[in-house]
C-alpha cells in the first residue's frame, strides 16, 4: 500500500492581519504561528509507523520552510521541488484583500473556483497540466509514504485528478490518499490538522 500525504504550508499571516489573496507571485515566509504549525506536522508525521519514501515541496519559500520542519522531525531530507505543487497565479487579484477580490470577480465566480476548480477571469491556472502531473504521480510504482508540501490552490488539483470536487485545505493541514496494489486511488481523509 502506498500512501500520499498532501500537506499545506503553515500560516503566512498573523491572525490579526487582513486576509489577502496570495499566490505564485508572492514568495513570503511563514510567520511564527506558521512555523509552529510546520513543527506540529513534522512531529505528527515522525510519530507515524509508515516509512517515508519521498518528500517533495512546492518551490515557494512557505512550502519549503514547512518541508524543512518535517525533514528535521523525521530525519528524511527534502527530495526536491516540483513546479506542479506550486501555487496558482491570481493575476490582477494577487495580494488584494479578499473583499476586493470578491467585489471584482463576484460570488458566482468564486463559488465556481471553490466547488468546481474553474478559475475566475484573469487568473492563470494550468489546470490540465496540473491534473496530468497528479495522475502521473499517482501512477508511479512505490511503497511507503510520499509527502507533498504544497498550497491550497495546488492541492485542489489532486482531488480533481481523482474526479472529486475540490475542497479547501487549511494552513498546517493535510489530506491522505491511499493507492492500492491495483493502482486504485482512494481519498482517506482531508483537511486534518495535527
mmCIF file of C-alpha atoms in Angstrom:
data_model
loop_
_atom_site.group_PDB
_atom_site.id
_atom_site.type_symbol
_atom_site.label_atom_id
_atom_site.label_comp_id
_atom_site.label_asym_id
_atom_site.label_seq_id
_atom_site.Cartn_x
_atom_site.Cartn_y
_atom_site.Cartn_z
ATOM 1 C CA UNK A 1 0.000 0.000 0.000
ATOM 2 C CA UNK A 2 1.307 3.397 -0.984
ATOM 3 C CA UNK A 3 0.155 6.464 0.910
ATOM 4 C CA UNK A 4 0.255 10.090 -0.206
ATOM 5 C CA UNK A 5 0.084 12.948 2.256
ATOM 6 C CA UNK A 6 -0.789 16.283 0.668
ATOM 7 C CA UNK A 7 0.305 18.917 3.143
ATOM 8 C CA UNK A 8 -0.449 22.624 3.070
ATOM 9 C CA UNK A 9 2.213 25.006 4.337
ATOM 10 C CA UNK A 10 1.780 26.876 7.601
ATOM 11 C CA UNK A 11 0.410 30.371 8.149
ATOM 12 C CA UNK A 12 1.914 33.282 6.263
ATOM 13 C CA UNK A 13 -0.161 35.933 8.002
ATOM 14 C CA UNK A 14 -0.741 36.652 11.660
ATOM 15 C CA UNK A 15 -4.320 36.123 12.809
ATOM 16 C CA UNK A 16 -4.752 39.883 13.203
ATOM 17 C CA UNK A 17 -3.740 40.609 9.592
ATOM 18 C CA UNK A 18 -6.252 41.306 6.835
ATOM 19 C CA UNK A 19 -6.806 38.221 4.641
ATOM 20 C CA UNK A 20 -5.345 38.738 1.171
ATOM 21 C CA UNK A 21 -5.223 36.554 -1.946
ATOM 22 C CA UNK A 22 -1.608 35.329 -2.145
ATOM 23 C CA UNK A 23 -0.410 33.151 -4.998
ATOM 24 C CA UNK A 24 2.623 32.293 -7.073
ATOM 25 C CA UNK A 25 3.849 35.868 -7.475
ATOM 26 C CA UNK A 26 4.307 36.450 -3.751
ATOM 27 C CA UNK A 27 7.049 34.373 -2.141
ATOM 28 C CA UNK A 28 6.595 35.170 1.537
ATOM 29 C CA UNK A 29 7.892 33.259 4.573
ATOM 30 C CA UNK A 30 5.958 31.592 7.353
ATOM 31 C CA UNK A 31 5.014 33.721 10.342
ATOM 32 C CA UNK A 32 5.574 32.489 13.892
ATOM 33 C CA UNK A 33 2.287 30.567 14.023
ATOM 34 C CA UNK A 34 3.135 29.029 10.631
ATOM 35 C CA UNK A 35 6.454 27.712 11.948
ATOM 36 C CA UNK A 36 4.576 26.211 14.905
ATOM 37 C CA UNK A 37 2.154 24.507 12.508
ATOM 38 C CA UNK A 38 5.072 23.132 10.491
ATOM 39 C CA UNK A 39 6.674 21.752 13.640
ATOM 40 C CA UNK A 40 3.391 20.091 14.660
ATOM 41 C CA UNK A 41 3.130 18.490 11.231
ATOM 42 C CA UNK A 42 6.686 17.212 11.494
ATOM 43 C CA UNK A 43 6.146 15.827 14.987
ATOM 44 C CA UNK A 44 2.945 14.067 13.956
ATOM 45 C CA UNK A 45 4.498 12.522 10.844
ATOM 46 C CA UNK A 46 7.562 11.386 12.817
ATOM 47 C CA UNK A 47 5.239 9.548 15.227
ATOM 48 C CA UNK A 48 3.599 7.504 12.465
ATOM 49 C CA UNK A 49 4.738 3.985 11.671
ATOM 50 C CA UNK A 50 4.953 4.327 7.891
ATOM 51 C CA UNK A 51 8.318 4.596 6.155
ATOM 52 C CA UNK A 52 8.802 7.819 4.199
ATOM 53 C CA UNK A 53 9.601 7.185 0.560
ATOM 54 C CA UNK A 54 9.843 10.749 -0.787
ATOM 55 C CA UNK A 55 9.418 14.326 0.447
ATOM 56 C CA UNK A 56 8.689 16.941 -2.211
ATOM 57 C CA UNK A 57 7.775 20.595 -1.914
ATOM 58 C CA UNK A 58 6.452 23.489 -3.916
ATOM 59 C CA UNK A 59 9.281 25.843 -4.921
ATOM 60 C CA UNK A 60 7.791 28.666 -2.812
ATOM 61 C CA UNK A 61 9.533 29.590 0.439
ATOM 62 C CA UNK A 62 6.499 28.995 2.683
ATOM 63 C CA UNK A 63 6.251 25.407 1.464
ATOM 64 C CA UNK A 64 9.990 24.790 1.644
ATOM 65 C CA UNK A 65 10.083 26.082 5.227
ATOM 66 C CA UNK A 66 7.243 23.706 6.136
ATOM 67 C CA UNK A 67 9.021 20.829 4.397
ATOM 68 C CA UNK A 68 12.248 21.700 6.257
ATOM 69 C CA UNK A 69 10.449 21.334 9.606
ATOM 70 C CA UNK A 70 9.096 17.958 8.511
ATOM 71 C CA UNK A 71 12.562 16.901 7.341
ATOM 72 C CA UNK A 72 14.089 17.938 10.675
ATOM 73 C CA UNK A 73 11.489 15.989 12.657
ATOM 74 C CA UNK A 74 11.580 12.839 10.554
ATOM 75 C CA UNK A 75 15.234 12.733 9.510
ATOM 76 C CA UNK A 76 14.167 12.375 5.859
ATOM 77 C CA UNK A 77 15.619 15.206 3.782
ATOM 78 C CA UNK A 78 13.834 17.093 1.041
ATOM 79 C CA UNK A 79 13.975 15.140 -2.236
ATOM 80 C CA UNK A 80 13.386 18.242 -4.319
ATOM 81 C CA UNK A 81 10.748 20.674 -5.501
ATOM 82 C CA UNK A 82 8.067 20.184 -8.131
ATOM 83 C CA UNK A 83 6.559 23.066 -10.112
ATOM 84 C CA UNK A 84 3.116 21.405 -10.212
ATOM 85 C CA UNK A 85 2.997 21.711 -6.425
ATOM 86 C CA UNK A 86 3.368 25.489 -6.760
ATOM 87 C CA UNK A 87 0.580 27.956 -6.082
ATOM 88 C CA UNK A 88 -1.572 29.296 -8.901
ATOM 89 C CA UNK A 89 -1.324 32.828 -10.302
ATOM 90 C CA UNK A 90 -4.177 35.057 -9.138
ATOM 91 C CA UNK A 91 -3.464 37.618 -11.857
ATOM 92 C CA UNK A 92 -4.987 41.021 -11.054
ATOM 93 C CA UNK A 93 -6.129 39.765 -7.638
ATOM 94 C CA UNK A 94 -2.649 38.915 -6.358
ATOM 95 C CA UNK A 95 -2.076 40.498 -2.957
ATOM 96 C CA UNK A 96 -5.510 42.144 -2.831
ATOM 97 C CA UNK A 97 -7.813 41.873 0.188
ATOM 98 C CA UNK A 98 -10.397 39.117 -0.115
ATOM 99 C CA UNK A 99 -13.244 41.636 -0.024
ATOM 100 C CA UNK A 100 -11.783 43.425 -3.067
ATOM 101 C CA UNK A 101 -11.314 40.124 -4.896
ATOM 102 C CA UNK A 102 -14.910 39.160 -4.261
ATOM 103 C CA UNK A 103 -16.095 42.555 -5.450
ATOM 104 C CA UNK A 104 -14.136 42.166 -8.714
ATOM 105 C CA UNK A 105 -14.938 38.580 -9.646
ATOM 106 C CA UNK A 106 -18.332 38.101 -7.954
ATOM 107 C CA UNK A 107 -19.657 35.405 -5.659
ATOM 108 C CA UNK A 108 -20.616 33.054 -8.509
ATOM 109 C CA UNK A 109 -17.077 33.048 -9.957
ATOM 110 C CA UNK A 110 -15.588 32.374 -6.538
ATOM 111 C CA UNK A 111 -18.043 29.524 -5.987
ATOM 112 C CA UNK A 112 -17.126 28.031 -9.385
ATOM 113 C CA UNK A 113 -13.485 28.034 -8.287
ATOM 114 C CA UNK A 114 -14.135 26.630 -4.825
ATOM 115 C CA UNK A 115 -16.603 23.965 -5.912
ATOM 116 C CA UNK A 116 -15.517 23.041 -9.469
ATOM 117 C CA UNK A 117 -11.973 24.322 -9.916
ATOM 118 C CA UNK A 118 -12.956 26.740 -12.696
ATOM 119 C CA UNK A 119 -10.631 29.729 -12.443
ATOM 120 C CA UNK A 120 -12.086 33.268 -12.396
ATOM 121 C CA UNK A 121 -11.353 35.628 -15.261
ATOM 122 C CA UNK A 122 -7.751 36.857 -15.126
ATOM 123 C CA UNK A 123 -6.332 34.029 -13.019
ATOM 124 C CA UNK A 124 -3.636 31.943 -14.700
ATOM 125 C CA UNK A 125 -4.265 28.287 -13.932
ATOM 126 C CA UNK A 126 -2.764 25.471 -15.994
ATOM 127 C CA UNK A 127 -5.444 23.034 -14.840
ATOM 128 C CA UNK A 128 -4.924 20.323 -17.457
ATOM 129 C CA UNK A 129 -1.153 20.180 -16.874
ATOM 130 C CA UNK A 130 -1.620 20.039 -13.100
ATOM 131 C CA UNK A 131 -4.199 17.270 -13.277
ATOM 132 C CA UNK A 132 -1.922 15.319 -15.642
ATOM 133 C CA UNK A 133 1.020 15.763 -13.231
ATOM 134 C CA UNK A 134 -1.011 14.472 -10.278
ATOM 135 C CA UNK A 135 -2.203 11.466 -12.284
ATOM 136 C CA UNK A 136 1.352 10.675 -13.399
ATOM 137 C CA UNK A 137 2.496 10.857 -9.788
ATOM 138 C CA UNK A 138 -0.326 8.572 -8.670
ATOM 139 C CA UNK A 139 0.762 6.032 -11.299
ATOM 140 C CA UNK A 140 4.347 5.750 -10.059
ATOM 141 C CA UNK A 141 5.247 2.403 -8.546
ATOM 142 C CA UNK A 142 6.317 2.845 -4.923
ATOM 143 C CA UNK A 143 5.782 1.678 -1.356
ATOM 144 C CA UNK A 144 5.595 3.657 1.854
ATOM 145 C CA UNK A 145 4.516 7.266 2.154
ATOM 146 C CA UNK A 146 5.120 10.209 -0.145
ATOM 147 C CA UNK A 147 4.882 13.647 1.482
ATOM 148 C CA UNK A 148 3.941 16.556 -0.781
ATOM 149 C CA UNK A 149 4.077 20.063 0.691
ATOM 150 C CA UNK A 150 2.036 22.499 -1.325
ATOM 151 C CA UNK A 151 -0.577 25.257 -1.236
ATOM 152 C CA UNK A 152 -4.363 25.316 -1.171
ATOM 153 C CA UNK A 153 -4.602 26.404 -4.807
ATOM 154 C CA UNK A 154 -2.433 23.497 -5.956
ATOM 155 C CA UNK A 155 -3.755 20.826 -3.583
ATOM 156 C CA UNK A 156 -7.247 21.022 -5.037
ATOM 157 C CA UNK A 157 -5.951 19.523 -8.283
ATOM 158 C CA UNK A 158 -5.160 16.242 -6.504
ATOM 159 C CA UNK A 159 -8.883 15.854 -5.870
ATOM 160 C CA UNK A 160 -9.827 16.997 -9.369
ATOM 161 C CA UNK A 161 -7.413 14.388 -10.766
ATOM 162 C CA UNK A 162 -9.468 11.772 -8.919
ATOM 163 C CA UNK A 163 -12.732 13.110 -10.315
ATOM 164 C CA UNK A 164 -13.684 14.566 -6.934
ATOM 165 C CA UNK A 165 -14.822 18.129 -6.270
ATOM 166 C CA UNK A 166 -12.079 20.396 -4.906
ATOM 167 C CA UNK A 167 -12.024 21.105 -1.195
ATOM 168 C CA UNK A 168 -10.141 23.643 0.857
ATOM 169 C CA UNK A 169 -7.015 22.567 2.687
ATOM 170 C CA UNK A 170 -6.360 24.863 5.664
ATOM 171 C CA UNK A 171 -2.857 26.018 6.525
ATOM 172 C CA UNK A 172 -0.999 23.395 8.552
ATOM 173 C CA UNK A 173 -3.453 20.682 7.496
ATOM 174 C CA UNK A 174 -3.072 17.580 5.346
ATOM 175 C CA UNK A 175 -5.055 15.165 3.221
ATOM 176 C CA UNK A 176 -4.288 11.494 2.760
ATOM 177 C CA UNK A 177 -4.726 9.296 -0.295
ATOM 178 C CA UNK A 178 -4.144 5.543 -0.482
ATOM 179 C CA UNK A 179 -3.018 3.724 -3.615
ATOM 180 C CA UNK A 180 -3.756 0.032 -3.723
ATOM 181 C CA UNK A 181 -1.781 -2.715 -5.496
ATOM 182 C CA UNK A 182 -4.149 -2.377 -8.470
ATOM 183 C CA UNK A 183 -3.363 1.355 -8.765
ATOM 184 C CA UNK A 184 -6.755 2.472 -7.487
ATOM 185 C CA UNK A 185 -6.520 5.761 -5.590
ATOM 186 C CA UNK A 186 -8.880 6.489 -2.713
ATOM 187 C CA UNK A 187 -9.347 9.534 -0.519
ATOM 188 C CA UNK A 188 -8.773 8.536 3.108
ATOM 189 C CA UNK A 189 -9.175 11.958 4.772
ATOM 190 C CA UNK A 190 -8.860 15.647 4.017
ATOM 191 C CA UNK A 191 -8.117 18.870 5.865
ATOM 192 C CA UNK A 192 -6.906 17.389 9.147
ATOM 193 C CA UNK A 193 -4.610 19.336 11.428
ATOM 194 C CA UNK A 194 -2.320 17.523 13.860
#
